[in-house]
mmCIF file of C-alpha atoms (C1' of nucleotides) in Angstrom:
data_model
loop_
_atom_site.group_PDB
_atom_site.id
_atom_site.type_symbol
_atom_site.label_atom_id
_atom_site.label_comp_id
_atom_site.label_asym_id
_atom_site.label_seq_id
_atom_site.Cartn_x
_atom_site.Cartn_y
_atom_site.Cartn_z
ATOM 1 C CA UNK A 1 82.508 101.594 78.414
ATOM 2 C CA UNK A 2 83.075 105.316 78.204
ATOM 3 C CA UNK A 3 85.806 106.698 76.038
ATOM 4 C CA UNK A 4 87.111 108.560 79.042
ATOM 5 C CA UNK A 5 87.979 105.336 80.780
ATOM 6 C CA UNK A 6 90.046 104.274 77.800
ATOM 7 C CA UNK A 7 91.991 107.506 77.878
ATOM 8 C CA UNK A 8 92.697 107.010 81.545
ATOM 9 C CA UNK A 9 94.607 103.840 80.890
ATOM 10 C CA UNK A 10 98.176 104.100 81.934
ATOM 11 C CA UNK A 11 97.858 107.602 83.330
ATOM 12 C CA UNK A 12 95.907 106.579 86.391
ATOM 13 C CA UNK A 13 98.901 105.109 88.203
ATOM 14 C CA UNK A 14 100.739 108.398 87.792
ATOM 15 C CA UNK A 15 97.796 110.429 89.021
ATOM 16 C CA UNK A 16 97.399 108.294 92.109
ATOM 17 C CA UNK A 17 101.127 108.293 92.837
ATOM 18 C CA UNK A 18 101.138 112.045 92.467
ATOM 19 C CA UNK A 19 98.369 112.573 94.997
ATOM 20 C CA UNK A 20 100.004 110.215 97.480
ATOM 21 C CA UNK A 21 103.364 111.943 96.985
ATOM 22 C CA UNK A 22 101.696 115.178 98.016
ATOM 23 C CA UNK A 23 100.132 113.773 101.196
ATOM 24 C CA UNK A 24 99.094 110.627 103.006
ATOM 25 C CA UNK A 25 95.691 109.511 101.796
ATOM 26 C CA UNK A 26 93.387 106.539 102.078
ATOM 27 C CA UNK A 27 91.524 104.986 99.191
ATOM 28 C CA UNK A 28 88.101 106.423 99.722
ATOM 29 C CA UNK A 29 89.511 109.919 100.221
ATOM 30 C CA UNK A 30 91.629 109.468 97.106
ATOM 31 C CA UNK A 31 88.629 108.641 94.979
ATOM 32 C CA UNK A 32 86.871 111.805 96.162
ATOM 33 C CA UNK A 33 89.968 113.886 95.503
ATOM 34 C CA UNK A 34 90.363 112.576 91.967
ATOM 35 C CA UNK A 35 86.730 113.327 91.286
ATOM 36 C CA UNK A 36 87.137 116.883 92.571
ATOM 37 C CA UNK A 37 90.164 117.430 90.363
ATOM 38 C CA UNK A 38 88.166 116.510 87.271
ATOM 39 C CA UNK A 39 88.737 112.794 86.882
ATOM 40 C CA UNK A 40 85.089 112.298 87.598
ATOM 41 C CA UNK A 41 84.455 108.696 86.701
ATOM 42 C CA UNK A 42 87.177 107.002 88.685
ATOM 43 C CA UNK A 43 85.325 104.726 91.062
ATOM 44 C CA UNK A 44 86.466 102.677 94.033
ATOM 45 C CA UNK A 45 86.326 99.492 92.018
ATOM 46 C CA UNK A 46 89.107 100.974 89.919
ATOM 47 C CA UNK A 47 91.144 102.623 92.650
ATOM 48 C CA UNK A 48 91.531 99.835 95.154
ATOM 49 C CA UNK A 49 93.069 97.360 92.723
ATOM 50 C CA UNK A 50 95.524 100.059 91.623
ATOM 51 C CA UNK A 51 96.505 100.777 95.216
ATOM 52 C CA UNK A 52 97.086 97.109 95.916
ATOM 53 C CA UNK A 53 99.186 96.762 92.791
ATOM 54 C CA UNK A 54 101.258 99.834 93.572
ATOM 55 C CA UNK A 55 101.865 98.492 97.056
ATOM 56 C CA UNK A 56 102.804 95.078 95.744
ATOM 57 C CA UNK A 57 105.324 96.730 93.407
ATOM 58 C CA UNK A 58 106.871 98.714 96.225
ATOM 59 C CA UNK A 59 105.713 102.127 95.040
ATOM 60 C CA UNK A 60 103.640 102.884 98.114
ATOM 61 C CA UNK A 61 103.227 101.609 101.682
ATOM 62 C CA UNK A 62 99.884 101.092 103.381
ATOM 63 C CA UNK A 63 99.134 101.473 107.068
ATOM 64 C CA UNK A 64 95.846 100.883 108.853
ATOM 65 C CA UNK A 65 94.713 103.627 111.213
ATOM 66 C CA UNK A 66 91.469 103.897 113.167
ATOM 67 C CA UNK A 67 88.967 106.566 112.285
ATOM 68 C CA UNK A 68 86.993 108.597 114.776
ATOM 69 C CA UNK A 69 83.897 108.339 112.625
ATOM 70 C CA UNK A 70 83.583 105.162 110.614
ATOM 71 C CA UNK A 71 85.535 102.079 109.634
ATOM 72 C CA UNK A 72 89.327 101.897 109.803
ATOM 73 C CA UNK A 73 91.261 103.617 107.061
ATOM 74 C CA UNK A 74 94.292 102.390 105.184
ATOM 75 C CA UNK A 75 96.599 105.333 104.639
ATOM 76 C CA UNK A 76 99.185 105.153 101.892
ATOM 77 C CA UNK A 77 102.566 106.842 101.666
ATOM 78 C CA UNK A 78 104.926 106.954 98.698
ATOM 79 C CA UNK A 79 108.270 105.132 98.842
ATOM 80 C CA UNK A 80 111.601 106.184 97.366
ATOM 81 C CA UNK A 81 111.031 103.777 94.522
ATOM 82 C CA UNK A 82 107.621 105.310 93.988
ATOM 83 C CA UNK A 83 109.104 108.785 93.772
ATOM 84 C CA UNK A 84 111.564 107.667 91.134
ATOM 85 C CA UNK A 85 108.800 106.007 89.145
ATOM 86 C CA UNK A 86 106.688 109.130 89.417
ATOM 87 C CA UNK A 87 109.470 111.288 87.989
ATOM 88 C CA UNK A 88 109.757 109.023 84.978
ATOM 89 C CA UNK A 89 106.015 109.063 84.449
ATOM 90 C CA UNK A 90 106.027 112.872 84.603
ATOM 91 C CA UNK A 91 108.743 113.055 81.959
ATOM 92 C CA UNK A 92 106.991 110.565 79.707
ATOM 93 C CA UNK A 93 103.711 112.394 80.098
ATOM 94 C CA UNK A 94 105.300 115.672 79.040
ATOM 95 C CA UNK A 95 106.801 113.971 75.993
ATOM 96 C CA UNK A 96 103.460 112.507 75.034
ATOM 97 C CA UNK A 97 101.086 115.409 75.540
ATOM 98 C CA UNK A 98 102.657 117.721 72.956
ATOM 99 C CA UNK A 99 102.536 115.426 69.947
ATOM 100 C CA UNK A 100 99.145 113.975 70.813
ATOM 101 C CA UNK A 101 97.512 117.345 71.396
ATOM 102 C CA UNK A 102 98.902 118.659 68.140
ATOM 103 C CA UNK A 103 97.668 115.625 66.241
ATOM 104 C CA UNK A 104 94.194 115.798 67.751
ATOM 105 C CA UNK A 105 93.938 119.539 67.195
ATOM 106 C CA UNK A 106 93.821 118.662 63.533
ATOM 107 C CA UNK A 107 97.354 119.757 62.824
ATOM 108 C CA UNK A 108 98.491 118.649 59.409
ATOM 109 C CA UNK A 109 100.931 115.790 59.405
ATOM 110 C CA UNK A 110 104.131 116.899 57.681
ATOM 111 C CA UNK B 1 106.699 96.948 79.005
ATOM 112 C CA UNK B 2 107.694 100.587 78.798
ATOM 113 C CA UNK B 3 105.828 103.281 80.671
ATOM 114 C CA UNK B 4 105.414 105.090 77.370
ATOM 115 C CA UNK B 5 103.426 102.239 75.943
ATOM 116 C CA UNK B 6 101.179 102.310 78.981
ATOM 117 C CA UNK B 7 100.518 105.992 78.482
ATOM 118 C CA UNK B 8 99.625 105.375 74.869
ATOM 119 C CA UNK B 9 96.744 103.153 75.828
ATOM 120 C CA UNK B 10 93.474 104.570 74.739
ATOM 121 C CA UNK B 11 94.977 107.567 72.980
ATOM 122 C CA UNK B 12 96.323 105.612 70.055
ATOM 123 C CA UNK B 13 92.959 105.149 68.388
ATOM 124 C CA UNK B 14 92.450 108.894 68.442
ATOM 125 C CA UNK B 15 95.892 109.594 67.024
ATOM 126 C CA UNK B 16 95.395 107.168 64.183
ATOM 127 C CA UNK B 17 91.894 108.438 63.437
ATOM 128 C CA UNK B 18 93.250 111.951 63.404
ATOM 129 C CA UNK B 19 95.941 111.193 60.853
ATOM 130 C CA UNK B 20 93.482 109.363 58.615
ATOM 131 C CA UNK B 21 90.988 112.222 58.908
ATOM 132 C CA UNK B 22 93.679 114.526 57.571
ATOM 133 C CA UNK B 23 94.521 112.360 54.564
ATOM 134 C CA UNK B 24 94.281 108.877 53.069
ATOM 135 C CA UNK B 25 97.098 106.736 54.420
ATOM 136 C CA UNK B 26 98.150 103.108 54.434
ATOM 137 C CA UNK B 27 99.435 101.267 57.473
ATOM 138 C CA UNK B 28 103.122 101.341 56.788
ATOM 139 C CA UNK B 29 103.051 105.055 55.962
ATOM 140 C CA UNK B 30 101.033 105.698 59.097
ATOM 141 C CA UNK B 31 103.608 104.055 61.312
ATOM 142 C CA UNK B 32 106.342 106.242 59.813
ATOM 143 C CA UNK B 33 104.212 109.343 60.262
ATOM 144 C CA UNK B 34 103.480 108.632 63.903
ATOM 145 C CA UNK B 35 107.160 108.092 64.549
ATOM 146 C CA UNK B 36 107.998 111.421 62.910
ATOM 147 C CA UNK B 37 105.449 113.216 65.022
ATOM 148 C CA UNK B 38 107.077 111.972 68.207
ATOM 149 C CA UNK B 39 105.222 108.749 68.969
ATOM 150 C CA UNK B 40 108.437 106.915 68.333
ATOM 151 C CA UNK B 41 107.779 103.431 69.574
ATOM 152 C CA UNK B 42 104.569 102.651 67.748
ATOM 153 C CA UNK B 43 105.383 99.643 65.603
ATOM 154 C CA UNK B 44 103.481 97.872 62.855
ATOM 155 C CA UNK B 45 102.560 95.060 65.198
ATOM 156 C CA UNK B 46 100.586 97.663 67.113
ATOM 157 C CA UNK B 47 99.157 99.618 64.232
ATOM 158 C CA UNK B 48 97.715 96.924 62.020
ATOM 159 C CA UNK B 49 95.482 95.431 64.701
ATOM 160 C CA UNK B 50 94.196 98.908 65.497
ATOM 161 C CA UNK B 51 93.410 99.578 61.831
ATOM 162 C CA UNK B 52 91.540 96.308 61.530
ATOM 163 C CA UNK B 53 89.569 97.054 64.655
ATOM 164 C CA UNK B 54 88.704 100.575 63.551
ATOM 165 C CA UNK B 55 87.538 99.221 60.217
ATOM 166 C CA UNK B 56 85.483 96.507 61.868
ATOM 167 C CA UNK B 57 83.795 99.159 63.999
ATOM 168 C CA UNK B 58 82.976 101.288 60.974
ATOM 169 C CA UNK B 59 85.310 104.180 61.827
ATOM 170 C CA UNK B 60 87.431 103.829 58.700
ATOM 171 C CA UNK B 61 87.225 102.156 55.286
ATOM 172 C CA UNK B 62 90.106 100.288 53.667
ATOM 173 C CA UNK B 63 90.790 100.025 49.958
ATOM 174 C CA UNK B 64 93.595 98.119 48.252
ATOM 175 C CA UNK B 65 95.516 100.054 45.629
ATOM 176 C CA UNK B 66 98.563 98.967 43.656
ATOM 177 C CA UNK B 67 101.888 100.639 44.257
ATOM 178 C CA UNK B 68 104.365 101.641 41.568
ATOM 179 C CA UNK B 69 107.224 100.503 43.741
ATOM 180 C CA UNK B 70 106.470 97.593 46.034
ATOM 181 C CA UNK B 71 103.598 95.502 47.335
ATOM 182 C CA UNK B 72 99.995 96.649 47.199
ATOM 183 C CA UNK B 73 98.897 99.169 49.755
ATOM 184 C CA UNK B 74 95.717 99.298 51.754
ATOM 185 C CA UNK B 75 94.637 102.919 51.994
ATOM 186 C CA UNK B 76 92.267 103.945 54.738
ATOM 187 C CA UNK B 77 89.734 106.764 54.784
ATOM 188 C CA UNK B 78 87.678 107.992 57.689
ATOM 189 C CA UNK B 79 83.901 107.502 57.713
ATOM 190 C CA UNK B 80 81.234 109.817 59.034
ATOM 191 C CA UNK B 81 80.984 107.660 62.114
ATOM 192 C CA UNK B 82 84.730 107.917 62.527
ATOM 193 C CA UNK B 83 84.611 111.689 62.353
ATOM 194 C CA UNK B 84 81.986 111.791 65.062
ATOM 195 C CA UNK B 85 84.016 109.476 67.244
ATOM 196 C CA UNK B 86 87.119 111.580 66.673
ATOM 197 C CA UNK B 87 85.337 114.716 67.806
ATOM 198 C CA UNK B 88 84.334 113.036 71.034
ATOM 199 C CA UNK B 89 87.860 111.777 71.613
ATOM 200 C CA UNK B 90 89.211 115.282 71.063
ATOM 201 C CA UNK B 91 86.814 116.703 73.624
ATOM 202 C CA UNK B 92 87.593 114.000 76.144
ATOM 203 C CA UNK B 93 91.304 114.472 75.616
ATOM 204 C CA UNK B 94 91.031 118.178 76.294
ATOM 205 C CA UNK B 95 89.082 117.469 79.468
ATOM 206 C CA UNK B 96 91.694 114.999 80.623
ATOM 207 C CA UNK B 97 94.944 116.817 79.864
ATOM 208 C CA UNK B 98 94.344 119.759 82.163
ATOM 209 C CA UNK B 99 93.689 117.902 85.395
ATOM 210 C CA UNK B 100 96.316 115.253 84.756
ATOM 211 C CA UNK B 101 99.037 117.738 83.877
ATOM 212 C CA UNK B 102 98.255 119.788 86.942
ATOM 213 C CA UNK B 103 98.342 116.725 89.172
ATOM 214 C CA UNK B 104 101.619 115.484 87.738
ATOM 215 C CA UNK B 105 103.200 118.919 87.927
ATOM 216 C CA UNK B 106 103.045 118.444 91.668
ATOM 217 C CA UNK B 107 100.151 120.799 92.130
ATOM 218 C CA UNK B 108 98.673 120.539 95.616
ATOM 219 C CA UNK B 109 95.360 118.777 95.813
ATOM 220 C CA UNK B 110 92.789 121.145 97.285
ATOM 221 C "C1'" DT C 1 121.670 85.131 38.923
ATOM 222 C "C1'" DT C 2 121.392 85.132 43.558
ATOM 223 C "C1'" DT C 3 121.088 87.604 47.657
ATOM 224 C "C1'" DT C 4 119.965 91.297 50.310
ATOM 225 C "C1'" DT C 5 117.199 95.189 51.487
ATOM 226 C "C1'" DC C 6 113.255 97.829 51.699
ATOM 227 C "C1'" DT C 7 108.453 98.018 51.388
ATOM 228 C "C1'" DA C 8 104.031 96.238 52.986
ATOM 229 C "C1'" DT C 9 100.322 93.497 55.540
ATOM 230 C "C1'" DC C 10 98.664 90.403 58.912
ATOM 231 C "C1'" DT C 11 98.392 86.754 62.890
ATOM 232 C "C1'" DT C 12 99.235 84.477 67.315
ATOM 233 C "C1'" DG C 13 100.118 84.619 71.943
ATOM 234 C "C1'" DT C 14 100.945 87.294 76.189
ATOM 235 C "C1'" DA C 15 100.658 90.766 79.787
ATOM 236 C "C1'" DT C 16 98.400 94.510 81.678
ATOM 237 C "C1'" DA C 17 94.665 97.387 82.889
ATOM 238 C "C1'" DA C 18 90.060 99.269 83.952
ATOM 239 C "C1'" DC C 19 85.417 98.343 84.960
ATOM 240 C "C1'" DC C 20 80.997 96.381 86.754
ATOM 241 C "C1'" DA C 21 78.762 94.258 90.258
ATOM 242 C "C1'" DG C 22 78.719 92.742 94.511
ATOM 243 C "C1'" DA C 23 80.433 91.299 99.339
ATOM 244 C "C1'" DT C 24 81.648 92.947 103.859
ATOM 245 C "C1'" DA C 25 81.401 96.002 107.726
ATOM 246 C "C1'" DG C 26 81.462 100.137 111.027
ATOM 247 C "C1'" DT C 27 78.939 104.439 112.370
ATOM 248 C "C1'" DG C 28 75.344 107.805 112.875
ATOM 249 C "C1'" DA C 29 70.773 109.709 111.867
ATOM 250 C "C1'" DT C 30 65.551 109.134 111.095
ATOM 251 C "C1'" DA D 1 65.177 99.067 112.919
ATOM 252 C "C1'" DT D 2 66.155 100.994 108.861
ATOM 253 C "C1'" DC D 3 68.511 103.930 105.957
ATOM 254 C "C1'" DA D 4 72.520 106.429 104.467
ATOM 255 C "C1'" DC D 5 77.260 107.271 104.544
ATOM 256 C "C1'" DT D 6 81.892 105.802 105.127
ATOM 257 C "C1'" DA D 7 85.374 102.372 103.928
ATOM 258 C "C1'" DT D 8 87.850 98.263 101.813
ATOM 259 C "C1'" DC D 9 88.237 94.450 98.784
ATOM 260 C "C1'" DT D 10 87.265 90.527 95.179
ATOM 261 C "C1'" DG D 11 85.858 87.957 90.870
ATOM 262 C "C1'" DG D 12 84.884 87.897 86.254
ATOM 263 C "C1'" DT D 13 84.906 90.370 81.918
ATOM 264 C "C1'" DT D 14 86.707 93.030 78.303
ATOM 265 C "C1'" DA D 15 89.926 95.963 75.924
ATOM 266 C "C1'" DT D 16 94.442 97.004 74.598
ATOM 267 C "C1'" DA D 17 99.277 97.131 73.217
ATOM 268 C "C1'" DC D 18 103.237 94.578 72.086
ATOM 269 C "C1'" DA D 19 106.725 91.232 70.614
ATOM 270 C "C1'" DA D 20 107.771 87.965 67.354
ATOM 271 C "C1'" DG D 21 107.161 86.010 63.375
ATOM 272 C "C1'" DA D 22 104.831 84.621 58.753
ATOM 273 C "C1'" DT D 23 104.121 86.128 54.098
ATOM 274 C "C1'" DA D 24 105.295 88.453 49.938
ATOM 275 C "C1'" DG D 25 106.414 91.984 46.084
ATOM 276 C "C1'" DA D 26 110.042 94.857 44.012
ATOM 277 C "C1'" DA D 27 114.517 96.914 43.415
ATOM 278 C "C1'" DA D 28 119.427 97.258 44.173
ATOM 279 C "C1'" DA D 29 123.815 95.052 45.009
ATOM 280 C "C1'" DA D 30 126.894 91.117 44.748
#
DNA sequence: TTTTTCTATCTTGTATAACCAGATAGTGAT
DNA sequence: ATCACTATCTGGTTATACAAGATAGAAAAA
């Protein structure tokens, strides 16, 4: 397993919520978008379980829509609950990044 | 489980390695240090298993030394292998922080 | 002296999460 | 027909963090 995948743990939900909050997307599209953004090794086998879990927890809603070129797509939209959760994740992320980056940059511990 | 603890996943090894790379520490001291730095809810029940795992994987070496005031302490030092692993974690962290922060900051996906 | 408090390490059990590999299926091009 | 691309989902495996508690030495307070 790559180290990258370990680092992803726990942040992936936030990333996916964030993309969905910005616009309606379906899973396959989402995986391409995350790869474009720089999260290059997030595969479908990882994304679909996350989407199902987020839906089960009421963070997002899924809706099947036909596609003009290919199989049906399941578009997801964020819920109110999902928006609240996303805000908390954003705050927690900001609180975490500072200390961790400073530690890893070899900053002396006081 | 708190969202914070989810975010910690995968980064904790790097944080601990980083502190040990800076100086010899024992577990109890390490937990205090991490709390000071801002990783406030990292308890001993979390840290000791990580230390044992890192040692088992050859990233750090432990050595028991007596204490003038209290029980014996097990000091840990980083190994060459640990330093190499830490460098990779640092690089991966830098690659991850940018995209994730931008996503969470509500940046539009292209 | 006894009790409490602080220091210090480790284990067991539990919940969550990400991944690999593969199944399933529609559409369009060669 | 066959291949390639789009699209979703599942099962089994492994890694990880955490809570709670067991164990124990040393010093201060009662």
